CSV table of C-alpha atoms in Angstrom, one decimal:
chain,number,residue,atom,x,y,z
P,1253,UNK,CA,13.1,1.4,22.8
P,1254,UNK,CA,11.3,-1.9,23.1
P,1255,UNK,CA,8.1,-0.2,21.9
P,1256,UNK,CA,9.9,1.1,18.8
P,1257,UNK,CA,11.1,-2.4,17.9
P,1258,UNK,CA,7.6,-3.9,18.4
P,1259,UNK,CA,6.1,-1.1,16.3
P,1260,UNK,CA,8.4,-1.8,13.4
P,1261,UNK,CA,7.8,-5.5,13.6
P,1262,UNK,CA,4.0,-4.9,13.4
P,1263,UNK,CA,4.0,-1.9,11.2
P,1264,UNK,CA,6.4,-2.9,8.4
P,1265,UNK,CA,4.3,-5.9,7.2
P,1266,UNK,CA,1.2,-3.6,7.4
P,1267,UNK,CA,3.1,-0.9,5.5
P,1268,UNK,CA,4.1,-3.4,2.8
P,1269,UNK,CA,0.6,-4.6,2.6
P,1270,UNK,CA,-0.9,-1.2,2.2
P,1271,UNK,CA,2.0,-0.2,0.0
P,1272,UNK,CA,1.2,-3.1,-2.3
P,1273,UNK,CA,-2.5,-2.0,-2.5
P,1274,UNK,CA,-1.5,1.6,-3.2
P,1275,UNK,CA,1.1,0.8,-5.8
P,1276,UNK,CA,-1.3,-1.5,-7.5
P,1277,UNK,CA,-4.0,1.2,-7.6
P,1278,UNK,CA,-1.4,3.6,-9.0
P,1279,UNK,CA,-0.2,1.2,-11.7
P,1280,UNK,CA,-3.8,0.4,-12.6
P,1281,UNK,CA,-4.7,4.0,-12.9
P,1282,UNK,CA,-1.5,4.7,-15.0
P,1283,UNK,CA,-2.4,1.8,-17.3
P,1284,UNK,CA,-6.0,2.7,-17.9
P,1285,UNK,CA,-5.2,6.4,-17.8
P,1286,UNK,CA,-3.7,6.0,-21.3
P,1287,UNK,CA,-7.2,5.3,-22.5
P,1288,UNK,CA,-8.0,9.0,-21.9
P,1289,UNK,CA,-9.3,11.5,-19.4
P,1290,UNK,CA,-12.9,10.1,-19.5
P,1291,UNK,CA,-11.5,6.7,-18.3
P,1292,UNK,CA,-9.5,8.4,-15.5
P,1293,UNK,CA,-12.7,10.2,-14.5
P,1294,UNK,CA,-14.7,7.0,-14.5
P,1295,UNK,CA,-12.1,5.2,-12.4
P,1296,UNK,CA,-12.0,8.1,-10.0
P,1297,UNK,CA,-15.7,8.2,-9.4
P,1298,UNK,CA,-16.0,4.4,-9.1
P,1299,UNK,CA,-13.1,4.4,-6.6
P,1300,UNK,CA,-15.1,6.8,-4.4
P,1301,UNK,CA,-18.3,4.7,-4.7
P,1302,UNK,CA,-16.4,1.6,-3.8
P,1303,UNK,CA,-14.7,3.2,-0.9
P,1304,UNK,CA,-18.1,4.3,0.4
P,1305,UNK,CA,-19.4,0.8,0.1
P,1306,UNK,CA,-16.3,-0.5,1.9
P,1307,UNK,CA,-16.4,2.2,4.6
P,1308,UNK,CA,-20.0,1.6,5.4
P,1309,UNK,CA,-19.3,-2.0,6.3
P,1310,UNK,CA,-15.6,-1.7,7.4
P,1311,UNK,CA,-16.7,-1.3,11.0
P,1312,UNK,CA,-17.1,-5.1,11.1
P,1313,UNK,CA,-13.4,-5.6,10.4
P,1314,UNK,CA,-12.3,-2.8,12.6
P,1315,UNK,CA,-14.4,-4.1,15.5
P,1316,UNK,CA,-13.2,-7.7,15.3
P,1317,UNK,CA,-9.6,-6.2,15.1
P,1318,UNK,CA,-9.7,-4.3,18.4
P,1319,UNK,CA,-11.8,-6.9,20.2
P,1320,UNK,CA,-9.6,-9.8,19.2
P,1321,UNK,CA,-6.5,-7.7,20.1
P,1322,UNK,CA,-7.9,-7.2,23.6
P,1323,UNK,CA,-8.9,-10.9,23.9
P,1324,UNK,CA,-5.4,-11.9,22.7
P,1325,UNK,CA,-3.7,-9.7,25.3
P,1326,UNK,CA,-6.0,-11.2,28.0
P,1327,UNK,CA,-5.2,-14.8,26.8
P,1328,UNK,CA,-9.0,-15.3,26.1
P,1329,UNK,CA,-9.0,-16.4,22.5
P,1330,UNK,CA,-12.2,-18.4,23.1
P,1331,UNK,CA,-14.0,-15.1,23.1
P,1332,UNK,CA,-11.9,-13.8,20.3
P,1333,UNK,CA,-12.9,-16.7,18.0
P,1334,UNK,CA,-16.6,-16.3,18.9
P,1335,UNK,CA,-16.4,-12.6,17.9
P,1336,UNK,CA,-14.7,-13.4,14.7
P,1337,UNK,CA,-17.4,-15.9,13.7
P,1338,UNK,CA,-20.1,-13.4,14.4
P,1339,UNK,CA,-18.2,-10.9,12.3
P,1340,UNK,CA,-18.0,-13.4,9.5
P,1341,UNK,CA,-21.8,-14.0,9.6
P,1342,UNK,CA,-22.4,-10.3,9.4
P,1343,UNK,CA,-19.9,-9.7,6.6
P,1344,UNK,CA,-21.4,-12.6,4.6
P,1345,UNK,CA,-24.8,-10.9,4.8
P,1346,UNK,CA,-23.3,-7.6,3.7
P,1347,UNK,CA,-21.6,-9.4,0.8
P,1348,UNK,CA,-25.0,-10.7,-0.4
P,1349,UNK,CA,-26.5,-7.2,-0.2
P,1350,UNK,CA,-23.6,-5.8,-2.3
P,1351,UNK,CA,-24.1,-8.5,-5.0
P,1352,UNK,CA,-27.8,-7.4,-5.3
P,1353,UNK,CA,-26.8,-3.7,-5.5
P,1354,UNK,CA,-24.1,-4.3,-8.0
P,1355,UNK,CA,-26.2,-6.3,-10.3
P,1356,UNK,CA,-29.3,-4.2,-10.3
P,1357,UNK,CA,-28.4,-0.6,-9.4
P,1358,UNK,CA,-25.0,0.3,-10.8
P,1359,UNK,CA,-26.2,2.5,-13.7
P,1360,UNK,CA,-28.5,4.6,-11.4
P,1361,UNK,CA,-25.6,5.0,-8.9
P,1362,UNK,CA,-23.2,6.4,-11.6
P,1363,UNK,CA,-25.9,8.7,-13.1
P,1364,UNK,CA,-26.8,10.1,-9.7
P,1365,UNK,CA,-23.1,10.6,-8.8
P,1366,UNK,CA,-21.9,12.5,-11.9
P,1367,UNK,CA,-24.9,13.6,-13.8
P,1368,UNK,CA,-22.9,12.6,-16.9
P,1369,UNK,CA,-24.6,10.3,-19.4
P,1370,UNK,CA,-21.1,9.6,-21.0
P,1371,UNK,CA,-19.6,8.4,-17.7
P,1372,UNK,CA,-22.8,6.4,-16.8
P,1373,UNK,CA,-22.9,4.7,-20.2
P,1374,UNK,CA,-19.2,3.8,-20.3
P,1375,UNK,CA,-18.7,3.0,-16.6
P,1376,UNK,CA,-21.7,1.0,-15.5
P,1377,UNK,CA,-20.4,-2.5,-16.2
P,1378,UNK,CA,-17.0,-1.6,-14.7
P,1379,UNK,CA,-18.9,-0.4,-11.5
P,1380,UNK,CA,-20.8,-3.7,-11.4
P,1381,UNK,CA,-17.6,-5.7,-11.5
P,1382,UNK,CA,-16.1,-3.6,-8.7
P,1383,UNK,CA,-19.1,-3.9,-6.4
P,1384,UNK,CA,-19.2,-7.7,-6.8
P,1385,UNK,CA,-15.4,-7.7,-6.1
P,1386,UNK,CA,-16.1,-5.7,-2.9
P,1387,UNK,CA,-18.5,-8.4,-1.7
P,1388,UNK,CA,-15.5,-10.7,-1.4
P,1389,UNK,CA,-13.4,-7.8,0.1
P,1390,UNK,CA,-15.8,-7.2,3.0
P,1391,UNK,CA,-15.4,-10.8,4.3
P,1392,UNK,CA,-11.7,-10.8,3.7
P,1393,UNK,CA,-11.3,-7.5,5.7
P,1394,UNK,CA,-13.0,-9.2,8.7
P,1395,UNK,CA,-10.5,-12.1,8.5
P,1396,UNK,CA,-7.6,-9.6,8.2
P,1397,UNK,CA,-8.9,-7.9,11.3
P,1398,UNK,CA,-8.6,-11.2,13.1
P,1399,UNK,CA,-5.0,-11.7,11.9
P,1400,UNK,CA,-3.9,-8.2,12.9
P,1401,UNK,CA,-5.7,-8.6,16.2
P,1402,UNK,CA,-3.4,-11.5,17.1
P,1403,UNK,CA,-0.4,-9.6,15.8
P,1404,UNK,CA,0.1,-11.7,12.7
P,1405,UNK,CA,0.5,-8.8,10.3
P,1406,UNK,CA,3.0,-10.9,8.3
P,1407,UNK,CA,0.4,-13.3,7.1
P,1408,UNK,CA,-2.0,-10.5,6.3
P,1409,UNK,CA,0.8,-8.9,4.3
P,1410,UNK,CA,1.4,-12.1,2.3
P,1411,UNK,CA,-2.3,-12.5,1.4
P,1412,UNK,CA,-2.5,-8.8,0.3
P,1413,UNK,CA,0.5,-9.1,-1.9
P,1414,UNK,CA,-0.7,-12.3,-3.6
P,1415,UNK,CA,-4.1,-10.7,-4.2
P,1416,UNK,CA,-2.7,-7.5,-5.5
P,1417,UNK,CA,-0.1,-9.0,-7.7
P,1418,UNK,CA,-2.9,-11.1,-9.3
P,1419,UNK,CA,-4.8,-7.9,-9.9
P,1420,UNK,CA,-2.0,-5.9,-11.5
P,1421,UNK,CA,-1.0,-8.8,-13.7
P,1422,UNK,CA,-4.5,-9.3,-15.0
P,1423,UNK,CA,-5.2,-5.6,-15.4
P,1424,UNK,CA,-2.2,-5.5,-17.8
P,1425,UNK,CA,-3.3,-8.6,-19.6
P,1426,UNK,CA,-7.0,-8.0,-19.9
P,1427,UNK,CA,-6.9,-4.2,-20.5
P,1428,UNK,CA,-4.5,-4.4,-23.4
P,1429,UNK,CA,-4.8,-8.1,-24.5
P,1430,UNK,CA,-1.5,-9.6,-23.4
P,1431,UNK,CA,-0.6,-13.2,-22.5
P,1432,UNK,CA,-3.1,-14.6,-25.0
P,1433,UNK,CA,-6.1,-13.0,-23.2
P,1434,UNK,CA,-8.7,-10.7,-24.9
P,1435,UNK,CA,-8.3,-6.9,-25.0
P,1436,UNK,CA,-11.2,-5.7,-22.9
P,1437,UNK,CA,-10.2,-2.1,-22.0
P,1438,UNK,CA,-11.7,-0.7,-18.8
P,1439,UNK,CA,-13.9,-3.7,-18.3
P,1440,UNK,CA,-10.8,-5.9,-18.4
P,1441,UNK,CA,-9.5,-4.0,-15.4
P,1442,UNK,CA,-12.8,-4.6,-13.6
P,1443,UNK,CA,-12.5,-8.4,-14.2
P,1444,UNK,CA,-8.9,-8.3,-13.0
P,1445,UNK,CA,-9.9,-6.7,-9.7
P,1446,UNK,CA,-12.8,-9.2,-9.2
P,1447,UNK,CA,-10.4,-12.1,-9.8
P,1448,UNK,CA,-7.8,-10.7,-7.4
P,1449,UNK,CA,-10.4,-10.1,-4.6
P,1450,UNK,CA,-11.7,-13.6,-5.1
P,1451,UNK,CA,-8.2,-15.1,-4.7
P,1452,UNK,CA,-7.6,-13.0,-1.6
P,1453,UNK,CA,-10.9,-14.2,-0.2
P,1454,UNK,CA,-10.2,-17.9,-0.7
P,1455,UNK,CA,-6.7,-17.6,0.8
P,1456,UNK,CA,-8.0,-15.7,3.8
P,1457,UNK,CA,-10.5,-18.5,4.5
P,1458,UNK,CA,-7.8,-21.1,4.1
P,1459,UNK,CA,-5.5,-19.3,6.6
P,1460,UNK,CA,-8.3,-18.8,9.2
P,1461,UNK,CA,-9.8,-22.3,9.0
P,1462,UNK,CA,-6.7,-24.4,8.3
P,1463,UNK,CA,-3.5,-22.6,9.2
P,1464,UNK,CA,-4.8,-21.0,12.4
P,1465,UNK,CA,-6.9,-23.9,13.6
P,1466,UNK,CA,-4.0,-25.6,15.5
P,1467,UNK,CA,-3.2,-22.5,17.5
P,1468,UNK,CA,-6.7,-21.1,18.0
P,1469,UNK,CA,-9.2,-23.9,17.3
P,1470,UNK,CA,-10.9,-21.9,14.6
P,1471,UNK,CA,-12.9,-24.8,13.1
P,1472,UNK,CA,-15.5,-24.6,15.8
P,1473,UNK,CA,-19.1,-23.9,15.0
P,1474,UNK,CA,-20.5,-20.8,16.8
P,1475,UNK,CA,-24.2,-20.2,17.2
P,1476,UNK,CA,-24.6,-16.5,17.4
P,1477,UNK,CA,-26.7,-15.2,20.3
P,1478,UNK,CA,-28.7,-12.0,20.1
P,1479,UNK,CA,-26.6,-10.2,22.8
P,1480,UNK,CA,-23.4,-11.0,21.0
P,1481,UNK,CA,-24.7,-9.9,17.6
P,1482,UNK,CA,-26.0,-6.7,19.2
P,1483,UNK,CA,-22.6,-6.1,20.8
P,1484,UNK,CA,-20.5,-6.6,17.7
P,1485,UNK,CA,-23.2,-5.1,15.4
P,1486,UNK,CA,-23.4,-2.0,17.6
P,1487,UNK,CA,-19.6,-1.4,17.6
P,1488,UNK,CA,-19.4,-2.2,13.9
P,1489,UNK,CA,-22.2,0.4,13.3
P,1490,UNK,CA,-20.3,3.1,15.1
P,1491,UNK,CA,-17.0,2.4,13.4
P,1492,UNK,CA,-18.7,1.9,10.1
P,1493,UNK,CA,-20.6,5.2,10.4
P,1494,UNK,CA,-17.3,6.9,11.4
P,1495,UNK,CA,-15.7,5.7,8.1
P,1496,UNK,CA,-18.8,6.2,6.0
P,1497,UNK,CA,-19.3,9.7,7.2
P,1498,UNK,CA,-15.8,10.6,6.0
P,1499,UNK,CA,-16.1,8.7,2.7
P,1500,UNK,CA,-19.5,10.1,1.9
P,1501,UNK,CA,-18.3,13.6,2.5
P,1502,UNK,CA,-15.4,12.8,0.1
P,1503,UNK,CA,-18.1,11.5,-2.3
P,1504,UNK,CA,-19.9,14.8,-2.2
P,1505,UNK,CA,-16.5,16.6,-2.5
P,1506,UNK,CA,-15.9,14.6,-5.7
P,1507,UNK,CA,-19.4,15.5,-7.0
P,1508,UNK,CA,-18.6,19.2,-6.5
P,1509,UNK,CA,-15.3,18.8,-8.3
P,1510,UNK,CA,-16.9,16.8,-11.1
P,1511,UNK,CA,-19.1,19.7,-12.0
P,1512,UNK,CA,-15.9,21.7,-12.6
P,1513,UNK,CA,-15.4,19.5,-15.7
P,1514,UNK,CA,-13.6,16.3,-16.7
P,1515,UNK,CA,-10.2,17.9,-16.6
P,1516,UNK,CA,-10.7,19.0,-13.0
P,1517,UNK,CA,-12.1,15.6,-12.0
P,1518,UNK,CA,-9.2,13.8,-13.7
P,1519,UNK,CA,-6.6,16.0,-12.0
P,1520,UNK,CA,-8.4,15.5,-8.6
P,1521,UNK,CA,-8.2,11.7,-9.0
P,1522,UNK,CA,-4.5,11.8,-9.9
P,1523,UNK,CA,-3.8,14.0,-6.8
P,1524,UNK,CA,-5.9,11.7,-4.5
P,1525,UNK,CA,-4.1,8.7,-5.9
P,1526,UNK,CA,-0.7,10.2,-5.1
P,1527,UNK,CA,-1.9,11.3,-1.7
P,1528,UNK,CA,-2.7,7.6,-1.1
P,1529,UNK,CA,1.0,7.1,-0.7
P,1530,UNK,CA,0.6,9.2,2.5
P,1531,UNK,CA,-2.4,7.1,3.5
P,1532,UNK,CA,-0.2,4.1,3.2
P,1533,UNK,CA,2.1,4.6,6.3
P,1534,UNK,CA,-0.8,6.3,8.1
P,1535,UNK,CA,-3.0,3.3,7.8
P,1536,UNK,CA,-0.2,1.0,8.7
P,1537,UNK,CA,0.8,2.8,11.9
P,1538,UNK,CA,-2.9,3.3,12.8
P,1539,UNK,CA,-3.4,-0.4,12.5
P,1540,UNK,CA,-0.3,-1.0,14.7
P,1541,UNK,CA,-1.7,1.4,17.3
P,1542,UNK,CA,-4.9,-0.6,17.5
P,1543,UNK,CA,-3.0,-3.8,17.9
P,1544,UNK,CA,-0.5,-2.6,20.6
P,1545,UNK,CA,-3.0,-0.5,22.6
P,1546,UNK,CA,-5.7,-3.2,22.4
P,1547,UNK,CA,-3.3,-6.0,23.6
P,1548,UNK,CA,-1.9,-3.9,26.4
P,1549,UNK,CA,-5.5,-3.1,27.6
P,1550,UNK,CA,-6.2,-6.9,27.5
P,1551,UNK,CA,-3.1,-7.5,29.6
P,1552,UNK,CA,-4.4,-5.0,32.2
P,1553,UNK,CA,-1.6,-2.4,31.4
P,1554,UNK,CA,-3.5,0.6,29.9
P,1555,UNK,CA,-0.7,3.1,30.7
P,1556,UNK,CA,1.7,1.0,28.6
P,1557,UNK,CA,-0.9,1.2,25.9
P,1558,UNK,CA,-0.8,5.0,26.1
P,1559,UNK,CA,2.9,5.0,25.8
P,1560,UNK,CA,2.7,2.6,22.8
P,1561,UNK,CA,0.2,4.9,21.1
P,1562,UNK,CA,2.4,7.9,21.5
P,1563,UNK,CA,5.5,6.0,20.1
P,1564,UNK,CA,3.4,4.9,17.1
P,1565,UNK,CA,2.4,8.5,16.4
P,1566,UNK,CA,6.0,9.8,16.6
P,1567,UNK,CA,7.4,7.1,14.3
P,1568,UNK,CA,4.6,7.4,11.8
P,1569,UNK,CA,4.9,11.2,11.6
P,1570,UNK,CA,8.6,10.8,10.6
P,1571,UNK,CA,7.6,8.6,7.7
P,1572,UNK,CA,4.8,11.0,6.6
P,1573,UNK,CA,7.0,14.1,6.6
P,1574,UNK,CA,9.7,12.5,4.5
P,1575,UNK,CA,7.1,11.3,2.0
P,1576,UNK,CA,5.5,14.7,1.9
P,1577,UNK,CA,8.8,16.4,1.1
P,1578,UNK,CA,9.4,14.1,-1.8
P,1579,UNK,CA,5.9,14.7,-3.2
P,1580,UNK,CA,6.2,18.5,-2.9
P,1581,UNK,CA,9.5,18.6,-4.8
P,1582,UNK,CA,8.5,16.2,-7.6
P,1583,UNK,CA,4.8,17.1,-7.9
P,1584,UNK,CA,4.5,17.7,-11.7
P,1585,UNK,CA,6.8,14.9,-12.8
P,1586,UNK,CA,4.7,12.6,-10.7
P,1587,UNK,CA,1.5,13.9,-12.3
P,1588,UNK,CA,3.0,13.3,-15.8
P,1589,UNK,CA,3.3,9.6,-15.0
P,1590,UNK,CA,-0.5,9.4,-14.9
P,1591,UNK,CA,-1.3,11.5,-17.9
P,1592,UNK,CA,1.5,13.0,-20.1
P,1593,UNK,CA,-0.6,13.9,-23.2
P,1594,UNK,CA,-3.0,16.5,-21.7
P,1595,UNK,CA,-1.1,19.5,-20.2
P,1596,UNK,CA,-4.1,21.0,-18.6
P,1597,UNK,CA,-4.6,17.7,-16.6
P,1598,UNK,CA,-1.0,17.1,-15.4
P,1599,UNK,CA,-0.4,20.8,-14.7
P,1600,UNK,CA,-3.4,21.1,-12.4
P,1601,UNK,CA,-2.7,17.7,-10.8
P,1602,UNK,CA,0.8,18.9,-10.0
P,1603,UNK,CA,-0.5,21.9,-8.2
P,1604,UNK,CA,-2.9,19.8,-6.2
P,1605,UNK,CA,-0.2,17.3,-5.3
P,1606,UNK,CA,1.9,20.2,-3.9
P,1607,UNK,CA,-1.1,21.4,-2.0
P,1608,UNK,CA,-1.6,18.0,-0.5
P,1609,UNK,CA,2.0,17.1,0.3
P,1610,UNK,CA,1.9,18.2,3.9
P,1611,UNK,CA,-1.9,17.8,4.3
P,1612,UNK,CA,-1.1,14.2,4.8
P,1613,UNK,CA,0.4,14.9,8.2
P,1614,UNK,CA,-3.0,15.8,9.6
P,1615,UNK,CA,-4.6,12.8,7.9
P,1616,UNK,CA,-1.9,10.7,9.5
P,1617,UNK,CA,-2.6,12.2,13.0
P,1618,UNK,CA,-6.2,11.2,12.5
P,1619,UNK,CA,-5.2,7.6,11.6
P,1620,UNK,CA,-2.7,7.2,14.4
P,1621,UNK,CA,-4.9,8.4,17.1
P,1622,UNK,CA,-8.1,6.8,15.7
P,1623,UNK,CA,-6.2,3.5,15.7
P,1624,UNK,CA,-5.2,4.0,19.4
P,1625,UNK,CA,-8.7,5.1,20.4
P,1626,UNK,CA,-10.1,2.0,18.7
P,1627,UNK,CA,-7.7,-0.1,20.8
P,1628,UNK,CA,-9.4,1.1,24.0
P,1629,UNK,CA,-12.9,0.9,22.5
P,1630,UNK,CA,-13.6,4.7,22.4
P,1631,UNK,CA,-15.8,4.2,19.4
P,1632,UNK,CA,-18.6,6.6,20.2
P,1633,UNK,CA,-16.2,9.6,20.2
P,1634,UNK,CA,-14.7,8.5,16.9
P,1635,UNK,CA,-18.2,8.3,15.4
P,1636,UNK,CA,-19.2,11.8,16.7
P,1637,UNK,CA,-15.9,13.4,15.7
P,1638,UNK,CA,-16.3,12.1,12.2
P,1639,UNK,CA,-19.9,13.2,11.8
P,1640,UNK,CA,-19.3,16.7,13.2
P,1641,UNK,CA,-16.2,17.5,11.2
P,1642,UNK,CA,-17.5,16.0,7.9
P,1643,UNK,CA,-20.8,17.7,7.9
P,1644,UNK,CA,-20.3,20.9,9.8
P,1645,UNK,CA,-16.8,21.7,8.4
P,1646,UNK,CA,-15.8,19.8,5.3
P,1647,UNK,CA,-18.9,19.7,3.1
P,1648,UNK,CA,-20.0,23.3,3.8
P,1649,UNK,CA,-16.5,24.7,3.3
P,1650,UNK,CA,-16.1,22.8,0.0
P,1651,UNK,CA,-19.3,24.2,-1.3
P,1652,UNK,CA,-18.4,27.8,-0.2
P,1653,UNK,CA,-14.9,27.7,-1.6
P,1654,UNK,CA,-15.8,26.0,-4.9
P,1655,UNK,CA,-19.1,27.8,-5.8
P,1656,UNK,CA,-19.4,30.9,-3.8
P,1657,UNK,CA,-15.8,32.1,-3.7
P,1658,UNK,CA,-15.2,30.4,-7.2
P,1659,UNK,CA,-11.7,29.1,-6.1
P,1660,UNK,CA,-12.2,25.9,-8.2
P,1661,UNK,CA,-10.0,22.9,-7.5
P,1662,UNK,CA,-7.6,24.8,-5.2
P,1663,UNK,CA,-10.6,25.9,-3.0
P,1664,UNK,CA,-11.8,22.3,-2.9
P,1665,UNK,CA,-8.4,21.1,-1.6
P,1666,UNK,CA,-8.2,23.9,0.9
P,1667,UNK,CA,-11.5,22.7,2.4
P,1668,UNK,CA,-10.0,19.2,2.6
P,1669,UNK,CA,-6.9,20.6,4.3
P,1670,UNK,CA,-8.9,22.4,7.0
P,1671,UNK,CA,-11.2,19.4,7.6
P,1672,UNK,CA,-8.3,17.0,8.2
P,1673,UNK,CA,-6.5,19.4,10.3
P,1674,UNK,CA,-9.4,19.9,12.7
P,1675,UNK,CA,-10.2,16.1,12.8
P,1676,UNK,CA,-6.6,15.0,13.4
P,1677,UNK,CA,-6.0,17.5,16.2
P,1678,UNK,CA,-9.3,16.7,17.8
P,1679,UNK,CA,-8.4,13.0,18.1
P,1680,UNK,CA,-5.0,13.7,19.3
P,1681,UNK,CA,-6.4,15.9,22.1
P,1682,UNK,CA,-8.9,13.2,23.0
P,1683,UNK,CA,-6.1,10.6,23.3
P,1684,UNK,CA,-4.1,12.6,25.7
P,1685,UNK,CA,-7.1,13.9,27.8
P,1686,UNK,CA,-8.4,10.3,28.3
P,1687,UNK,CA,-8.1,8.9,31.9
P,1688,UNK,CA,-6.0,5.9,30.9
P,1689,UNK,CA,-5.8,4.5,34.5
P,1690,UNK,CA,-9.5,3.6,34.4
P,1691,UNK,CA,-9.5,1.8,31.0
P,1692,UNK,CA,-10.4,-2.0,31.1
P,1693,UNK,CA,-11.0,-4.7,28.5
P,1694,UNK,CA,-14.4,-4.9,26.8
P,1695,UNK,CA,-15.8,-8.2,28.1
P,1696,UNK,CA,-18.3,-10.5,26.3
P,1697,UNK,CA,-20.9,-12.7,27.9
P,1698,UNK,CA,-19.7,-16.4,28.2
P,1699,UNK,CA,-21.2,-18.8,25.7
P,1700,UNK,CA,-20.8,-22.5,25.0
P,1701,UNK,CA,-19.1,-23.8,21.8
P,1702,UNK,CA,-20.4,-26.8,20.0
P,1703,UNK,CA,-18.3,-29.7,18.8
P,1704,UNK,CA,-15.6,-28.9,16.3
P,1705,UNK,CA,-16.1,-29.3,12.6
């Protein structure tokens, strides 16, 4: 019973944080969706591109999250702060790389992704703005990883809400020309997202260096050593490759769907956006599993961590099943919220939403148990499971079902269903077959701090 209370205390702020992001994404898509199917298609493709960029480098934030959770549980925040600084150095370098890519290669990326001159011409500047915004987001994600690692999901929630409220307000203002601001259409939405990410970045820096300094002495210069960079970089690479493998396979999935036409692509984006409401509790409870399992491992109580991971999965599954039932019943009315003027779009989207309603449970199992396995540092298995299921199951099945069997969008989503089912069950089996009695904290080599700032 104690675990369930702790789960809710950690998960509810994370749930609200992810919910805010999801709702904002939905509102943004609804607002720009009234600009037509081509705009929905552009936003959908750009979302996949941005998620790939985020996924590739998200391993930095995931790594600092589980390492800090273990250090916090072991009452060794000296090591936790060192690891956070190294994560910040790495994420800053990534941010600079993204700036270069966004400025110079956005048009080529869109053209290669869709093969559509219309989408490339109309969406290039929007993609540039989104990539630049993501440069801020990568650093912010590392700082949020620290906050979640020490169990402060409430502050992380507040930062996310402020950032996302900024985004949705400015999307409304800049897309349609309200509050005395210019009407910029799709590009206005891009500026809004850039502004919101910048606000979130500045606030996250303030919390880490000012608010948390008294408790954790965060304003302490850390000189990165090669062994530490190798440790954090190696773990980040594995977790980043895990996420990137999944997101890149989704990218290819979207490319397959895009060649079915703009209507299919728009319907696919609407269905994925609705499915994001299932990702919301899945991510929240997965993050909670990492925190609770990691902290128990740090305290030298891995079996309590196993119990906590199980409780997280049970509670999270209840949320997902209730949400899936609602989506199944109200599928087409939900689709009409995004696009009510093109029947072929909202009808197909409604069918896809019904198809995905309970697919979310398998995606949730993946998130719950991936979070728990991150908490014990089982990163190599996570990477391998992602690579195998993405490239030996998902992509081949998507191609066969869409092009060889000619099942269109339904075939595409059936391949997604089978992929997530195998992946989710694989991680669940791994979790329960692990020898928990032998799990210990991942230690870092001792190093000296210099004088505080």
